[in-house]
């Protein structure tokens, strides 16, 4: 159940046979979706308009990390705006999921292998506004146009990011 390099001692009637101990490499078994794990900064969301990513580690049913590529994961990110996801097989058992979106809100990322969700999927991805974009901010209110000495005038500043998301 544990992958790794092990020493195999073989003896007959208390005597070690020639070549013993043998070094035996035990590789991880076939990838099991329910044992795969996801990690990385993008698993917690982030600011809109930026490239976000997280990594899925292929693991066998015993939790051993798979050290080779070839698993075919599928990722779908859905939410307030279109957010296409791409998957890069790093050929070492890790797959990088890349996504971005332009509208704030909570997105959902489903990552599956063979139709089965990986551990924790679907993931909730809160996307927050990007930095304030001054040319897109607006100011409104009567206090911008007329006022009287000694009287309070009001106006409103609406700060937004480059995609129009309010701050």
CSV table of N, CA, C and O in Angstrom, one decimal, residues 40-92:
chain,number,residue,atom,x,y,z
A,40,UNK,N,-2.7,25.2,-4.0
A,40,UNK,CA,-2.2,26.3,-4.7
A,40,UNK,C,-3.0,27.5,-4.4
A,40,UNK,O,-4.2,27.4,-4.0
A,41,UNK,N,-2.5,28.7,-4.7
A,41,UNK,CA,-3.1,30.0,-4.4
A,41,UNK,C,-4.5,30.1,-5.1
A,41,UNK,O,-5.4,30.7,-4.5
A,42,UNK,N,-4.6,29.7,-6.3
A,42,UNK,CA,-5.8,29.9,-7.1
A,42,UNK,C,-7.0,29.1,-6.5
A,42,UNK,O,-8.1,29.3,-6.9
A,43,UNK,N,-6.8,28.1,-5.7
A,43,UNK,CA,-7.9,27.3,-5.1
A,43,UNK,C,-8.7,28.2,-4.2
A,43,UNK,O,-9.8,27.8,-3.9
A,44,UNK,N,-8.1,29.3,-3.8
A,44,UNK,CA,-8.9,30.2,-2.9
A,44,UNK,C,-9.4,31.4,-3.6
A,44,UNK,O,-9.8,32.4,-3.0
A,45,UNK,N,-9.4,31.4,-4.9
A,45,UNK,CA,-9.9,32.5,-5.7
A,45,UNK,C,-8.8,33.6,-5.8
A,45,UNK,O,-7.6,33.3,-5.7
A,46,UNK,N,-9.2,34.8,-6.0
A,46,UNK,CA,-8.3,35.9,-6.2
A,46,UNK,C,-8.9,37.1,-6.9
A,46,UNK,O,-10.2,37.1,-7.1
A,47,UNK,N,-8.1,38.1,-7.4
A,47,UNK,CA,-8.7,39.2,-8.0
A,47,UNK,C,-9.1,38.9,-9.5
A,47,UNK,O,-8.4,38.1,-10.1
A,48,UNK,N,-10.2,39.6,-9.9
A,48,UNK,CA,-10.6,39.4,-11.3
A,48,UNK,C,-9.5,39.9,-12.3
A,48,UNK,O,-8.7,40.7,-11.9
A,49,UNK,N,-9.5,39.4,-13.5
A,49,UNK,CA,-8.6,39.9,-14.5
A,49,UNK,C,-7.2,39.4,-14.4
A,49,UNK,O,-6.4,39.8,-15.2
A,50,UNK,N,-6.9,38.5,-13.5
A,50,UNK,CA,-5.6,38.0,-13.3
A,50,UNK,C,-5.6,36.5,-13.7
A,50,UNK,O,-6.7,35.8,-13.5
A,51,UNK,N,-4.5,36.0,-14.1
A,51,UNK,CA,-4.4,34.5,-14.3
A,51,UNK,C,-4.3,33.8,-13.0
A,51,UNK,O,-3.3,34.1,-12.2
A,52,UNK,N,-5.2,33.0,-12.7
A,52,UNK,CA,-5.2,32.2,-11.4
A,52,UNK,C,-5.0,30.7,-11.7
A,52,UNK,O,-5.4,30.3,-12.8
A,53,UNK,N,-4.4,30.0,-10.8
A,53,UNK,CA,-4.1,28.6,-11.1
A,53,UNK,C,-4.0,27.8,-9.8
A,53,UNK,O,-3.8,28.4,-8.7
A,54,UNK,N,-4.3,26.5,-9.9
A,54,UNK,CA,-4.0,25.6,-8.8
A,54,UNK,C,-3.6,24.3,-9.4
A,54,UNK,O,-3.7,24.1,-10.6
A,55,UNK,N,-3.0,23.4,-8.6
A,55,UNK,CA,-2.4,22.2,-9.1
A,55,UNK,C,-3.2,21.0,-8.5
A,55,UNK,O,-3.6,21.0,-7.3
A,56,UNK,N,-3.5,20.0,-9.3
A,56,UNK,CA,-4.1,18.7,-8.9
A,56,UNK,C,-3.0,17.7,-8.9
A,56,UNK,O,-2.3,17.5,-10.0
A,57,UNK,N,-2.8,17.0,-7.8
A,57,UNK,CA,-1.8,15.9,-7.7
A,57,UNK,C,-2.5,14.6,-7.9
A,57,UNK,O,-3.4,14.3,-7.1
A,58,UNK,N,-2.1,13.8,-8.9
A,58,UNK,CA,-2.6,12.5,-9.1
A,58,UNK,C,-2.1,11.6,-8.0
A,58,UNK,O,-1.0,11.6,-7.6
A,59,UNK,N,-3.1,10.8,-7.4
A,59,UNK,CA,-2.7,9.8,-6.4
A,59,UNK,C,-3.4,8.5,-6.6
A,59,UNK,O,-4.5,8.5,-7.2
A,60,UNK,N,-2.8,7.4,-6.1
A,60,UNK,CA,-3.5,6.1,-6.2
A,60,UNK,C,-4.5,6.0,-5.1
A,60,UNK,O,-4.6,6.9,-4.2
A,61,UNK,N,-5.2,4.9,-5.0
A,61,UNK,CA,-6.2,4.7,-4.0
A,61,UNK,C,-5.7,4.7,-2.6
A,61,UNK,O,-6.4,5.0,-1.6
A,62,UNK,N,-4.4,4.5,-2.4
A,62,UNK,CA,-3.7,4.5,-1.1
A,62,UNK,C,-3.2,5.9,-0.8
A,62,UNK,O,-2.6,6.0,0.3
A,63,UNK,N,-3.3,6.8,-1.7
A,63,UNK,CA,-2.8,8.2,-1.4
A,63,UNK,C,-1.4,8.4,-1.9
A,63,UNK,O,-0.8,9.5,-1.7
A,64,UNK,N,-0.8,7.4,-2.5
A,64,UNK,CA,0.6,7.6,-3.0
A,64,UNK,C,0.6,8.5,-4.2
A,64,UNK,O,-0.3,8.4,-5.1
A,65,UNK,N,1.5,9.5,-4.3
A,65,UNK,CA,1.5,10.4,-5.4
A,65,UNK,C,2.0,9.6,-6.7
A,65,UNK,O,3.0,8.9,-6.7
A,66,UNK,N,1.3,9.8,-7.8
A,66,UNK,CA,1.6,9.3,-9.1
A,66,UNK,C,2.7,10.2,-9.6
A,66,UNK,O,2.7,11.4,-9.5
A,67,UNK,N,3.8,9.6,-10.2
A,67,UNK,CA,5.0,10.3,-10.6
A,67,UNK,C,5.0,10.5,-12.1
A,67,UNK,O,6.1,11.0,-12.6
A,68,UNK,N,4.0,10.2,-12.8
A,68,UNK,CA,4.0,10.3,-14.3
A,68,UNK,C,2.8,11.0,-14.8
A,68,UNK,O,1.8,11.1,-14.1
A,69,UNK,N,2.8,11.4,-16.0
A,69,UNK,CA,1.7,12.1,-16.6
A,69,UNK,C,0.8,11.2,-17.4
A,69,UNK,O,0.9,10.0,-17.3
A,70,UNK,N,-0.2,11.8,-18.0
A,70,UNK,CA,-1.1,11.0,-18.9
A,70,UNK,C,-2.5,10.9,-18.4
A,70,UNK,O,-3.4,10.5,-19.1
A,71,UNK,N,-2.8,11.3,-17.1
A,71,UNK,CA,-4.2,11.3,-16.6
A,71,UNK,C,-4.9,12.4,-17.4
A,71,UNK,O,-4.4,13.4,-17.6
A,72,UNK,N,-6.2,12.1,-17.7
A,72,UNK,CA,-7.0,13.1,-18.4
A,72,UNK,C,-8.1,13.7,-17.5
A,72,UNK,O,-9.1,13.1,-17.3
A,73,UNK,N,-7.7,14.8,-16.9
A,73,UNK,CA,-8.6,15.5,-16.0
A,73,UNK,C,-9.5,16.5,-16.8
A,73,UNK,O,-9.1,16.9,-17.9
A,74,UNK,N,-10.7,16.8,-16.3
A,74,UNK,CA,-11.5,17.8,-16.9
A,74,UNK,C,-11.8,18.8,-15.9
A,74,UNK,O,-12.1,18.5,-14.7
A,75,UNK,N,-11.8,20.1,-16.3
A,75,UNK,CA,-12.1,21.2,-15.4
A,75,UNK,C,-13.1,22.1,-16.0
A,75,UNK,O,-13.0,22.5,-17.2
A,76,UNK,N,-14.1,22.5,-15.2
A,76,UNK,CA,-15.1,23.5,-15.6
A,76,UNK,C,-15.2,24.5,-14.5
A,76,UNK,O,-15.5,24.2,-13.4
A,77,UNK,N,-15.0,25.8,-14.9
A,77,UNK,CA,-15.2,26.9,-13.9
A,77,UNK,C,-16.4,27.7,-14.4
A,77,UNK,O,-16.5,28.1,-15.5
A,78,UNK,N,-17.4,27.8,-13.5
A,78,UNK,CA,-18.7,28.5,-13.8
A,78,UNK,C,-19.0,29.5,-12.7
A,78,UNK,O,-18.6,29.4,-11.6
A,79,UNK,N,-19.6,30.6,-13.1
A,79,UNK,CA,-20.0,31.7,-12.2
A,79,UNK,C,-20.6,32.8,-12.9
A,79,UNK,O,-21.2,32.7,-14.0
A,80,UNK,N,-20.5,34.0,-12.3
A,80,UNK,CA,-21.1,35.2,-12.9
A,80,UNK,C,-20.7,35.6,-14.3
A,80,UNK,O,-21.4,36.3,-15.0
A,81,UNK,N,-19.5,35.2,-14.7
A,81,UNK,CA,-19.1,35.5,-16.1
A,81,UNK,C,-18.4,34.2,-16.7
A,81,UNK,O,-18.0,33.3,-15.9
A,82,UNK,N,-18.2,34.2,-18.0
A,82,UNK,CA,-17.5,33.1,-18.6
A,82,UNK,C,-16.1,33.0,-18.1
A,82,UNK,O,-15.4,34.0,-18.0
A,83,UNK,N,-15.7,31.8,-17.8
A,83,UNK,CA,-14.3,31.6,-17.2
A,83,UNK,C,-13.8,30.3,-17.7
A,83,UNK,O,-13.8,29.3,-17.1
A,84,UNK,N,-13.2,30.3,-19.0
A,84,UNK,CA,-12.7,29.1,-19.5
A,84,UNK,C,-11.5,28.6,-18.6
A,84,UNK,O,-10.7,29.4,-18.2
A,85,UNK,N,-11.5,27.3,-18.5
A,85,UNK,CA,-10.3,26.7,-17.7
A,85,UNK,C,-9.5,25.9,-18.7
A,85,UNK,O,-10.0,25.3,-19.6
A,86,UNK,N,-8.2,25.9,-18.4
A,86,UNK,CA,-7.3,25.1,-19.2
A,86,UNK,C,-6.5,24.2,-18.3
A,86,UNK,O,-6.3,24.5,-17.1
A,87,UNK,N,-6.1,23.1,-18.8
A,87,UNK,CA,-5.3,22.1,-17.9
A,87,UNK,C,-4.0,21.8,-18.6
A,87,UNK,O,-4.0,21.5,-19.8
A,88,UNK,N,-2.9,21.9,-17.8
A,88,UNK,CA,-1.6,21.5,-18.3
A,88,UNK,C,-1.1,20.3,-17.6
A,88,UNK,O,-1.0,20.3,-16.3
A,89,UNK,N,-0.8,19.2,-18.3
A,89,UNK,CA,-0.3,18.0,-17.7
A,89,UNK,C,1.2,18.3,-17.6
A,89,UNK,O,1.9,18.4,-18.6
A,90,UNK,N,1.7,18.3,-16.4
A,90,UNK,CA,3.1,18.6,-16.1
A,90,UNK,C,4.0,17.4,-16.3
A,90,UNK,O,5.2,17.4,-16.1
A,91,UNK,N,3.4,16.3,-16.7
A,91,UNK,CA,4.1,15.0,-16.9
A,91,UNK,C,4.8,14.4,-15.7
A,91,UNK,O,5.7,13.6,-15.9
A,92,UNK,N,4.4,14.9,-14.5
A,92,UNK,CA,5.1,14.4,-13.3
A,92,UNK,C,4.0,14.0,-12.2
A,92,UNK,O,4.3,13.9,-11.1
